[in-house]
Every structure is written in structure tokens, then in C-alpha cells.
Coordinates of C-alpha atoms and ligand atoms in Angstrom, one line a residue:
M1 CA 0.0 0.0 0.0
R2 CA 1.2 3.5 -0.9
Y3 CA 0.2 6.7 0.8
I4 CA -0.3 10.1 -0.8
S5 CA -0.3 13.6 0.8
T6 CA -3.6 15.5 1.1
R7 CA -1.8 18.5 -0.5
G8 CA -0.7 16.5 -3.5
Q9 CA 3.0 17.6 -3.6
A10 CA 4.9 15.1 -1.4
A11 CA 6.2 11.9 -3.0
P12 CA 4.0 8.9 -2.3
R13 CA 5.6 6.4 0.1
G14 CA 5.0 3.1 2.0
F15 CA 3.9 2.5 5.6
E16 CA 7.3 2.7 7.1
G17 CA 8.0 6.2 5.5
V18 CA 4.6 7.4 6.7
L19 CA 5.1 6.1 10.2
L20 CA 8.5 7.8 10.6
A21 CA 7.5 11.0 8.8
G22 CA 4.3 12.0 10.6
L23 CA 3.5 15.1 8.6
A24 CA 4.2 15.2 4.8
E25 CA 6.8 17.6 3.6
D26 CA 4.2 19.7 1.7
G27 CA 2.4 20.3 5.0
G28 CA -0.3 17.7 4.2
L29 CA -1.4 14.5 5.9
F30 CA -0.9 11.1 4.5
V31 CA -3.9 9.0 3.3
P32 CA -4.0 5.6 1.5
E33 CA -3.7 6.0 -2.3
T34 CA -6.5 3.4 -2.6
W35 CA -8.6 2.1 0.3
P36 CA -8.6 -1.6 1.1
T37 CA -12.2 -2.9 1.1
L38 CA -13.6 -6.1 2.4
S39 CA -16.6 -7.9 1.0
P40 CA -19.5 -8.8 3.4
A41 CA -18.3 -12.4 3.4
E42 CA -14.8 -11.3 4.4
W43 CA -16.2 -9.1 7.2
R44 CA -18.4 -12.0 8.5
A45 CA -15.3 -14.2 8.7
L46 CA -13.7 -11.7 11.2
R47 CA -16.6 -12.1 13.7
G48 CA -15.6 -13.6 17.0
L49 CA -11.9 -13.2 16.6
P50 CA -9.9 -12.2 19.6
Y51 CA -9.2 -8.4 19.5
A52 CA -5.5 -8.7 18.8
E53 CA -6.1 -11.0 15.9
L54 CA -8.8 -8.9 14.5
A55 CA -6.5 -5.8 14.8
A56 CA -3.7 -7.6 13.0
R57 CA -6.0 -8.7 10.1
I58 CA -7.4 -5.3 9.6
L59 CA -4.1 -3.6 9.8
T60 CA -2.3 -6.0 7.4
P61 CA -3.3 -4.2 4.1
F62 CA -2.3 -0.8 5.6
V63 CA 1.1 -2.0 6.8
G64 CA 1.8 -3.8 3.5
D65 CA 5.2 -5.5 3.5
A66 CA 6.8 -3.0 5.9
V67 CA 6.3 -5.4 8.8
A68 CA 6.1 -9.2 8.5
E69 CA 2.7 -10.7 9.3
A70 CA 4.0 -12.7 12.3
D71 CA 5.7 -9.6 13.7
L72 CA 2.6 -7.6 13.4
R73 CA 0.5 -10.3 15.1
R74 CA 3.0 -10.5 17.9
M75 CA 3.0 -6.7 18.4
C76 CA -0.8 -6.7 18.5
D77 CA -0.8 -9.5 21.0
E78 CA 1.7 -7.6 23.3
A79 CA 0.0 -4.3 22.9
Y80 CA -3.5 -5.5 23.7
G81 CA -2.3 -8.0 26.3
S82 CA -1.5 -4.8 28.4
F83 CA -5.2 -4.0 28.6
A84 CA -7.1 -4.7 31.8
H85 CA -10.1 -6.3 30.1
P86 CA -10.0 -9.6 28.3
A87 CA -12.1 -8.2 25.5
T88 CA -9.7 -5.2 25.1
T89 CA -12.5 -2.8 24.1
P90 CA -15.7 -4.2 25.6
L91 CA -19.2 -3.1 24.5
V92 CA -21.5 -2.2 27.3
Q93 CA -25.2 -1.6 26.7
I94 CA -26.4 1.7 28.2
A95 CA -29.9 2.1 26.6
P96 CA -32.1 0.0 24.4
N97 CA -30.2 0.7 21.2
T98 CA -27.1 2.3 22.6
F99 CA -23.8 0.8 23.4
A100 CA -20.7 2.3 25.0
L101 CA -17.5 1.0 23.3
E102 CA -15.1 1.2 26.2
L103 CA -11.7 2.2 24.9
F104 CA -10.2 3.1 28.3
H105 CA -8.9 -0.2 29.7
G106 CA -5.3 0.5 28.7
P107 CA -2.5 1.6 31.0
T108 CA -3.4 5.3 31.1
L109 CA -7.2 4.9 31.1
A110 CA -7.9 6.8 27.8
F111 CA -8.5 5.6 24.2
K112 CA -5.1 6.9 23.0
D113 CA -3.5 3.8 24.5
V114 CA -5.2 1.6 21.9
A115 CA -3.2 3.2 19.1
L116 CA -0.1 4.2 21.0
Q117 CA 0.5 0.9 22.6
L118 CA 0.9 -0.5 19.2
L119 CA 2.7 2.5 17.7
G120 CA 5.5 2.4 20.3
R121 CA 6.1 -1.2 19.3
L122 CA 5.9 -0.4 15.5
F123 CA 8.4 2.4 15.9
D124 CA 10.8 0.3 17.9
H125 CA 10.6 -2.6 15.4
V126 CA 11.1 -0.4 12.3
L127 CA 14.0 1.5 13.9
A128 CA 15.8 -1.6 15.1
K129 CA 15.6 -3.0 11.6
R130 CA 17.2 0.2 10.3
G131 CA 19.7 0.4 13.1
E132 CA 18.4 3.8 14.1
R133 CA 17.3 5.6 17.2
I134 CA 14.9 8.5 17.7
T135 CA 14.2 11.0 20.5
I136 CA 10.6 11.8 21.1
V137 CA 9.8 15.1 22.7
G138 CA 6.4 16.4 23.6
A139 CA 4.5 18.8 25.7
T140 CA 1.4 17.8 27.6
S141 CA -1.2 19.5 29.7
G142 CA -2.0 16.1 31.1
D143 CA -3.3 13.1 29.1
T144 CA -1.3 12.7 25.9
G145 CA 2.0 12.7 27.8
S146 CA 1.2 9.7 29.9
A147 CA -0.1 7.7 26.9
A148 CA 3.1 8.5 24.9
I149 CA 5.3 7.6 27.9
E150 CA 3.5 4.2 28.4
A151 CA 3.9 3.5 24.7
C152 CA 7.6 4.3 24.6
R153 CA 8.9 3.1 28.0
D154 CA 11.6 0.4 27.8
R155 CA 11.8 0.5 24.0
A156 CA 15.4 0.1 23.0
A157 CA 15.4 2.5 20.0
I158 CA 13.5 5.3 21.6
D159 CA 14.2 8.0 24.1
I160 CA 11.3 10.1 25.3
T161 CA 11.2 13.4 27.1
I162 CA 7.9 15.0 28.1
L163 CA 7.5 18.5 29.3
H164 CA 4.6 19.4 31.6
P165 CA 3.8 22.7 33.3
R166 CA 5.0 22.5 36.9
G167 CA 2.1 22.3 39.3
R168 CA -0.6 22.7 36.6
T169 CA -1.6 19.1 35.9
S170 CA -3.8 17.1 38.2
D171 CA -2.0 14.7 40.7
V172 CA -3.3 11.7 38.8
Q173 CA -2.0 13.0 35.5
R174 CA 1.4 13.9 36.8
R175 CA 1.9 10.7 38.6
Q176 CA 0.9 8.6 35.6
M177 CA 3.9 10.2 33.9
T178 CA 6.4 10.6 36.7
T179 CA 6.1 7.2 38.3
V180 CA 7.4 5.6 35.1
L181 CA 11.0 5.0 36.2
S182 CA 12.2 3.4 32.9
P183 CA 15.7 4.7 32.0
N184 CA 14.6 5.9 28.5
V185 CA 11.8 8.1 30.0
R186 CA 12.5 11.6 31.3
N187 CA 9.9 14.0 32.7
I188 CA 10.6 17.7 33.0
A189 CA 8.4 20.0 35.1
V190 CA 8.8 23.3 33.4
E191 CA 8.4 26.6 35.3
G192 CA 5.6 27.9 33.1
D193 CA 2.2 27.0 31.7
F194 CA 1.2 24.6 28.9
D195 CA 1.8 27.1 26.2
T196 CA 5.3 27.7 27.4
C197 CA 5.9 23.9 27.2
Q198 CA 4.5 23.7 23.7
D199 CA 6.6 26.7 22.6
L200 CA 9.7 25.0 23.9
V201 CA 8.9 21.8 21.9
K202 CA 8.2 23.9 18.8
A203 CA 11.5 25.7 19.3
M204 CA 13.4 22.4 19.6
F205 CA 11.9 21.2 16.3
A206 CA 12.7 24.6 14.7
D207 CA 16.4 24.3 15.8
T208 CA 17.5 22.3 12.8
P209 CA 21.0 21.2 14.0
F210 CA 19.4 20.0 17.3
R211 CA 16.5 18.3 15.5
T212 CA 18.8 16.5 13.1
D213 CA 21.4 15.6 15.7
M214 CA 18.9 14.2 18.1
R215 CA 16.6 12.7 15.4
L216 CA 13.6 14.3 17.0
A217 CA 10.2 12.8 16.4
A218 CA 6.7 13.2 17.5
V219 CA 3.8 10.8 18.1
N220 CA 0.9 13.2 17.6
S221 CA -2.5 12.4 16.2
I222 CA -1.8 13.4 12.6
N223 CA 0.4 10.3 12.2
W224 CA -1.4 8.0 9.9
A225 CA -0.4 4.9 11.9
R226 CA -2.3 6.2 14.9
I227 CA -5.5 6.5 12.8
A228 CA -5.1 3.1 11.3
A229 CA -4.7 1.5 14.7
Q230 CA -8.0 2.9 15.8
I231 CA -10.0 1.3 12.9
P232 CA -10.2 -2.2 14.4
Y233 CA -12.2 -1.3 17.4
Y234 CA -15.0 0.2 15.3
A235 CA -15.0 -3.0 13.2
Y236 CA -15.0 -5.1 16.4
A237 CA -18.1 -3.2 17.8
A238 CA -20.0 -3.1 14.5
L239 CA -19.4 -6.9 13.8
N240 CA -20.6 -7.7 17.3
L241 CA -23.8 -5.8 16.7
G242 CA -24.6 -7.5 13.4
A243 CA -22.6 -5.7 10.7
P244 CA -22.2 -6.2 7.8
D245 CA -25.8 -7.5 7.8
R246 CA -27.1 -4.6 9.8
A247 CA -26.2 -1.0 9.7
V248 CA -24.9 0.9 12.7
A249 CA -24.3 4.5 13.7
L250 CA -21.2 5.7 15.5
A251 CA -21.0 8.6 18.0
V252 CA -17.5 9.9 18.8
P253 CA -16.3 12.5 21.3
T254 CA -14.0 14.6 19.2
G255 CA -11.1 17.0 19.5
N256 CA -8.6 16.7 16.7
F257 CA -10.9 14.6 14.6
G258 CA -8.6 11.6 14.8
N259 CA -10.9 9.1 16.5
V260 CA -13.9 10.0 14.3
L261 CA -11.7 9.7 11.2
A262 CA -11.0 6.1 12.1
A263 CA -14.8 5.6 12.4
W264 CA -15.1 7.1 8.9
A265 CA -12.3 4.8 7.7
V266 CA -14.2 1.7 8.7
R267 CA -17.1 2.8 6.5
R268 CA -14.6 3.5 3.7
M269 CA -13.5 -0.2 4.1
G270 CA -17.0 -1.4 3.5
L271 CA -18.9 -1.7 6.8
P272 CA -22.4 -0.2 6.7
V273 CA -22.1 2.9 8.9
E274 CA -25.2 5.0 8.4
R275 CA -24.3 8.0 10.4
L276 CA -21.2 9.5 12.1
I277 CA -22.1 11.7 15.1
V278 CA -19.4 14.2 15.9
A279 CA -19.7 15.1 19.6
S280 CA -18.0 18.3 20.9
N281 CA -18.0 20.4 24.0
R282 CA -18.5 24.2 23.9
N283 CA -15.6 24.4 21.5
D284 CA -18.0 23.8 18.6
I285 CA -16.2 24.6 15.4
L286 CA -17.2 21.2 13.9
T287 CA -20.8 21.6 15.0
R288 CA -21.0 24.9 13.3
F289 CA -19.4 23.5 10.2
F290 CA -21.7 20.5 9.8
A291 CA -24.8 22.7 10.6
G292 CA -24.1 25.6 8.3
N293 CA -20.7 25.3 6.4
D294 CA -19.1 27.7 8.9
M295 CA -15.6 26.4 9.6
S296 CA -14.2 29.4 11.5
M297 CA -11.7 29.6 14.3
R298 CA -12.5 30.9 17.7
A299 CA -10.4 31.0 20.9
V300 CA -10.3 27.8 22.9
E301 CA -12.5 27.8 26.0
P302 CA -11.6 25.5 28.9
S303 CA -14.3 22.8 29.6
L304 CA -14.9 19.8 31.8
S305 CA -13.6 17.7 28.8
P306 CA -10.2 19.2 28.3
S307 CA -9.0 16.6 25.7
M308 CA -11.6 18.1 23.4
D309 CA -10.7 21.7 24.0
I310 CA -9.5 22.6 20.5
A311 CA -9.7 25.6 18.1
V312 CA -9.1 23.5 14.9
S313 CA -9.3 19.8 14.2
S314 CA -6.2 18.8 12.2
N315 CA -7.5 15.5 10.9
F316 CA -10.5 17.1 9.3
E317 CA -8.2 17.7 6.4
R318 CA -8.3 14.0 5.5
V319 CA -12.0 14.0 5.1
L320 CA -12.0 17.3 3.3
H321 CA -9.5 16.0 0.8
D322 CA -11.9 13.1 0.0
A323 CA -14.9 15.4 -0.3
L324 CA -12.9 17.6 -2.7
G325 CA -12.5 14.6 -5.0
R326 CA -8.9 13.9 -3.7
D327 CA -7.8 17.1 -5.3
G328 CA -4.5 18.0 -3.6
A329 CA -4.3 21.5 -5.0
A330 CA -7.8 22.4 -3.9
T331 CA -7.2 21.0 -0.4
D332 CA -4.0 22.9 -0.1
Q333 CA -5.8 26.1 -1.1
A334 CA -8.6 25.6 1.4
M335 CA -6.1 24.9 4.2
Q336 CA -3.9 27.9 3.3
R337 CA -6.9 30.2 3.3
F338 CA -8.0 28.7 6.7
R339 CA -4.6 29.4 8.2
A340 CA -4.5 32.9 6.7
T341 CA -8.1 34.1 7.4
G342 CA -9.4 31.8 10.2
H343 CA -12.2 30.7 7.8
M344 CA -12.2 27.7 5.6
P345 CA -13.9 28.0 2.2
V346 CA -15.6 24.7 1.4
P347 CA -17.6 24.4 -1.8
D348 CA -21.3 23.8 -1.0
A349 CA -21.3 20.5 -2.9
A350 CA -18.5 19.1 -0.9
W351 CA -20.0 20.3 2.4
A352 CA -23.4 18.8 1.5
E353 CA -21.8 15.5 0.8
M354 CA -20.1 15.5 4.2
K355 CA -23.2 16.7 6.0
N356 CA -25.1 13.7 4.6
L357 CA -22.9 11.4 6.7
F358 CA -21.6 13.6 9.6
H359 CA -23.9 15.2 12.2
G360 CA -22.4 17.6 14.7
F361 CA -23.5 18.1 18.3
S362 CA -22.1 20.2 21.1
L363 CA -22.7 20.2 24.9
D364 CA -21.7 22.8 27.4
D365 CA -20.4 22.0 30.9
A366 CA -23.8 22.2 32.6
G367 CA -25.2 19.8 29.9
T368 CA -22.2 17.5 30.5
V369 CA -22.9 17.3 34.3
A370 CA -26.6 16.7 33.6
E371 CA -25.8 13.9 31.1
I372 CA -23.4 12.1 33.5
N373 CA -26.1 12.3 36.1
R374 CA -28.8 11.0 33.7
L375 CA -26.6 8.0 32.7
W376 CA -26.0 7.1 36.3
R377 CA -29.7 7.4 37.2
D378 CA -31.1 5.6 34.1
A379 CA -28.5 3.0 33.5
G380 CA -26.2 2.8 36.5
Y381 CA -23.4 3.7 34.2
L382 CA -20.6 6.1 35.3
A383 CA -19.3 8.0 32.3
D384 CA -16.4 10.5 32.1
P385 CA -17.2 14.0 30.8
H386 CA -15.8 13.2 27.2
T387 CA -17.9 10.1 26.9
A388 CA -20.9 12.0 28.2
C389 CA -20.7 14.4 25.3
G390 CA -20.9 11.3 23.0
T391 CA -23.8 9.7 24.8
A392 CA -25.8 13.0 24.8
A393 CA -25.1 13.4 21.0
A394 CA -26.2 9.8 20.4
A395 CA -29.4 10.4 22.3
A396 CA -30.2 13.5 20.3
L397 CA -29.1 12.4 16.8
A398 CA -29.1 8.6 16.5
P399 CA -31.2 7.3 13.6
S400 CA -34.0 5.1 14.9
G401 CA -34.0 1.4 14.5
I402 CA -30.3 0.8 14.3
P403 CA -27.8 0.3 17.1
V404 CA -25.6 3.3 17.9
I405 CA -22.1 2.8 19.3
V406 CA -20.6 5.6 21.5
A407 CA -16.8 5.7 21.8
A408 CA -16.2 5.8 25.6
T409 CA -12.9 7.6 25.4
A410 CA -11.8 7.9 29.1
H411 CA -12.3 6.0 32.3
P412 CA -14.5 7.9 34.8
A413 CA -11.7 7.7 37.4
K414 CA -9.6 9.9 35.2
F415 CA -11.9 12.8 35.7
P416 CA -13.2 12.1 39.3
D417 CA -14.1 15.7 40.2
A418 CA -16.7 16.1 37.4
V419 CA -18.1 12.6 38.0
E420 CA -18.4 13.3 41.7
R421 CA -20.1 16.6 41.1
A422 CA -22.7 14.9 38.8
T423 CA -23.4 11.7 40.8
G424 CA -22.0 12.1 44.3
I425 CA -19.7 9.1 43.6
R426 CA -16.0 9.4 43.4
P427 CA -14.9 6.6 41.0
P428 CA -11.9 4.6 42.3
L429 CA -8.9 4.0 40.2
P430 CA -8.9 0.5 38.6
R431 CA -6.7 -2.2 40.2
H432 CA -3.7 -1.8 38.0
L433 CA -3.4 1.9 39.1
A434 CA -4.7 1.5 42.7
D435 CA -1.2 2.1 44.2
L436 CA -0.5 5.1 42.0
Y437 CA -0.2 7.4 45.0
E438 CA 2.3 5.2 46.7
R439 CA 4.7 4.8 43.8
P440 CA 7.9 6.9 43.8
E441 CA 8.1 9.8 41.3
R442 CA 11.0 11.0 39.3
F443 CA 11.1 14.3 37.4
D444 CA 13.4 17.3 37.0
V445 CA 12.2 20.9 37.6
L446 CA 13.8 23.2 35.0
P447 CA 13.3 26.8 34.0
A448 CA 11.6 27.6 30.7
D449 CA 14.9 28.1 28.9
L450 CA 15.5 26.5 25.5
A451 CA 19.3 25.9 26.0
T452 CA 18.7 24.3 29.4
I453 CA 15.9 22.0 28.1
E454 CA 17.9 21.0 25.0
A455 CA 20.9 20.2 27.2
A456 CA 18.7 18.0 29.4
V457 CA 17.2 16.2 26.3
R458 CA 20.7 15.7 24.9
S459 CA 22.3 14.3 28.1
H460 CA 19.3 11.9 28.5
A461 CA 19.6 10.5 25.0
L462 CA 23.4 10.2 25.1
R463 CA 23.2 8.3 28.4
N464 CA 20.8 5.8 26.9
A465 CA 22.6 5.4 23.6
A466 CA 25.8 4.5 25.4
Ligands
PLP1 C1 -7.8 12.8 22.9 C2 -9.1 12.6 23.4 C3 -10.3 12.9 22.7 C4 -10.3 13.5 21.3 O1 -9.8 12.6 20.4 P1 -9.4 13.1 18.9 O2 -8.9 11.9 18.2 O3 -8.5 14.2 19.1 O4 -10.7 13.6 18.3 C5 -11.5 12.6 23.3 N1 -11.6 12.1 24.6 C6 -10.5 11.8 25.3 C7 -10.6 11.3 26.7 C8 -9.2 12.0 24.8 O5 -8.1 11.8 25.5

């Protein structure tokens, strides 16, 4: 399988190139040159497989010959063996035709583990084959950092340094990062806020000699491999509810549009997905777009579902490219205008096509608290604030007569304050994290100074390479 850039200028490449590159050099995102599709009989044959085997089968055409089949299978077994539920991503019925697809049984209690647990292994495998090492640097306000650290810990070819704003993450969030004592992991508490951390990371990538020397890499959600690794759970859920012989709808709490893109992808591969419900919090750029072709940037407002607090959704570009007839020049032009003016011009025909499939919904904080309370009262189900946006969207917008699957993106214990406020119950951490508060922590406190941070990253990588 080859991948092309949404902006049409970068040279096509295979899976390995796409995995290591992240962003294409023309600024676009990689998408499959042609989509692999399965016939109804082929889908039926996947029913009932253990999750890891299903994942390996679905990923095989995307990976192509970059990774041997047996290696891919082993990596899926290892990645999903780290989940605390034997079904990996269990389906839980929460209303007559509504099912929560629980994606939060991984090591850091959020859906990002599903992709990142596999990605860390894929990176390590490909780098070992090439005899190369990379240094991953990232900034986090809480959640992404811990998922990236868990994915990269103890991997021979990877060093990872994560910057977090000192004293500004929750205790759970900080401890999920700083109690990982693997030698290839370094946590830095920066004297500053999240934007300061992000600026430092950007500055490291912009420092070309440093970037080249350290072989800096990122594991952010525009990496195609992350999207691909999220496709299997939608297939798993749909197959369990009768697809391909029955249609389903999917409701996805959305920030950067990565998770909903994977839901779109499973439809592209031939499963009957009748509707994609895009759930947001008060940061409602996508809701405004699907309702009235208004894709315009506004300042980010903090909410109870911080992982969905976004001004723009980077992965939307992949669906736009498709709706524009895979015209790279047109996609490039729309994205350039968006960046320059804060408003994305989308031709009405392309918008109408998207709107047929995607339905947007947004929920403010009061609505989120009410929804968590409603789920607890009606179904005895404790949902985190992100998931609650999804269940409320499903209740409002699901087509009648078909099952709707809501992506449950975080464990309620990850956001205990909001859940307690809504239900009076403080959800306990699951068993594998129950001793989180007793584990020793390790991190360095450093000033927000580029030279100091770069020196720390460098000394860490050198020590591990030795
Ligand atoms: C990252 C995240 C999201 C948003 O996912 P995208 O792929 O960026 O749309 C939603 N919920 C939780 C809990 C997350 O961590």
C-alpha cells in the first residue's frame, strides 16, 4: 500500500515512511492511495476473533510489506495484552439501542492507549531493523504525555522526554507520567504554563541542527499509523452488533478529529455505517461546520472535557481531501486560506456530501454534568465528561431502529471531580493503578529556557545510547 499527501505535492511512500515522517513535507497529511475494502463475506469471517487477531488482520493491508505478518501479530498480542479487560475494548449496553464501546482499559485509562501501545512497538521494530534511534519530545497538559510515555517506555530504539507545566496538571495526570521510572523516560516539570511547554517543543523542532542531531520525532495524532490502529475497534463493535448484515451509527467525542476519522475509515472499508455523530464540548467549530458550512476559528475555551478543547481539528483535512475529490491543490488552497483568514472556504457540494454522513453536536459544561447524572440514574453507568458528550449526542441524533455505538474515550476515574459533582460518587482508580499514590516519582524541575531544556534532552539521549 502506498500513501499520498492530502496536499498532492509530497512523493508517495509506503507505511514505514509514513510512520516515521508523521507530517508530509508539503504540510499535508498522508492518506491511503486506494482504500482496502472487504466484502460482506470477508467481514463476516472476522466475527468472533480475539481483539489482537482482528486488529492484525485489519491492519495488514495498511502495513503492507513494511512489517512481516507474524511480527505484526506478535506486536498486537503484546499491545492488547497490556489492557485490563479480556475483550480489550468491551461493548456495554447503556440504553435499548445504545452501546458504549469502552476504549479506556489500557495503561493510562484513555482511548489513546489503543493506538499508542501498538505505535510504540511499531516504531521500535522499524528503527531496530534500520539500526536507528529516535528521540521523542512532547508537551502535555495532562493526558497525551502519559499515553506516549507508556507507549515508549523500555523501547530500545526510543528516548522520550515529556515537558509538563509544573504544578498545573492534576495529581493523577502527573503521577501517571512521573512514576514511570524506565531509563529511557524523562519527565521535565517546566516553570511555566502549557503554552510555554508547547513553545519549547516547537523551538526544539525549529532548531534544525538540534533536531537532526537528536533525530527528534513526535507521536501526535496526525500520524497515519495512529488513525489506522483505531480502525479495528470500530470494526469489532460493528461486527458484534450484526454488521455487515445490519447498519450501525457511531458517535465519537471529538477533538482533533482523529478518532472520528477512524470511524469514517471503517465505513470506507465497506462496513455499513449509516451516520457519524461528531460530539464536541463548547468548542464547537465542527458543529458549526456541519450545521451551516461555517468552519471558522474561535479562541479555545476550557471545559470539563479538556481533551476536546480545540480551536481547529487537524485530521479534518483528510475527510476534506476526499470530499474535494482527492484534489491536492484544492485541499492545499482551502487549508492555506483557513490558516490565513481563520475561515475555511468549502464548496457547497463538498459540504453537502459531508453533511449527509456527519452530524455535529455540542454540549456545554452544565449539559455534561446533567448527562453524567442521567446515565448514572437511568442505566447505573458512570461516564467521564468526554464520553458524556458522546452519549448525549447519540441520544439526540441517532437514527431510529439501528444500534448506535458511542466511543467511551476515558475512564471515569480519570476525571473524578466532574463525575463526583454529577453523581456524588468518586470513581476509584482501577486495580492496575490503585497504588499510584504510593509509587515513587521522578522528574526534574527546570526553567523555561531553551538551552537548558535542550541540554537535558541531549544528556538523557546520550546516556541511553551509550
Ligand atoms: C484525545 C481525546 C479525545 C479527542 O480525540 P481526537 O482523536 O483528538 O478527536 C476525546 N476524549 C479523550 C478522553 C481524549 O483523550
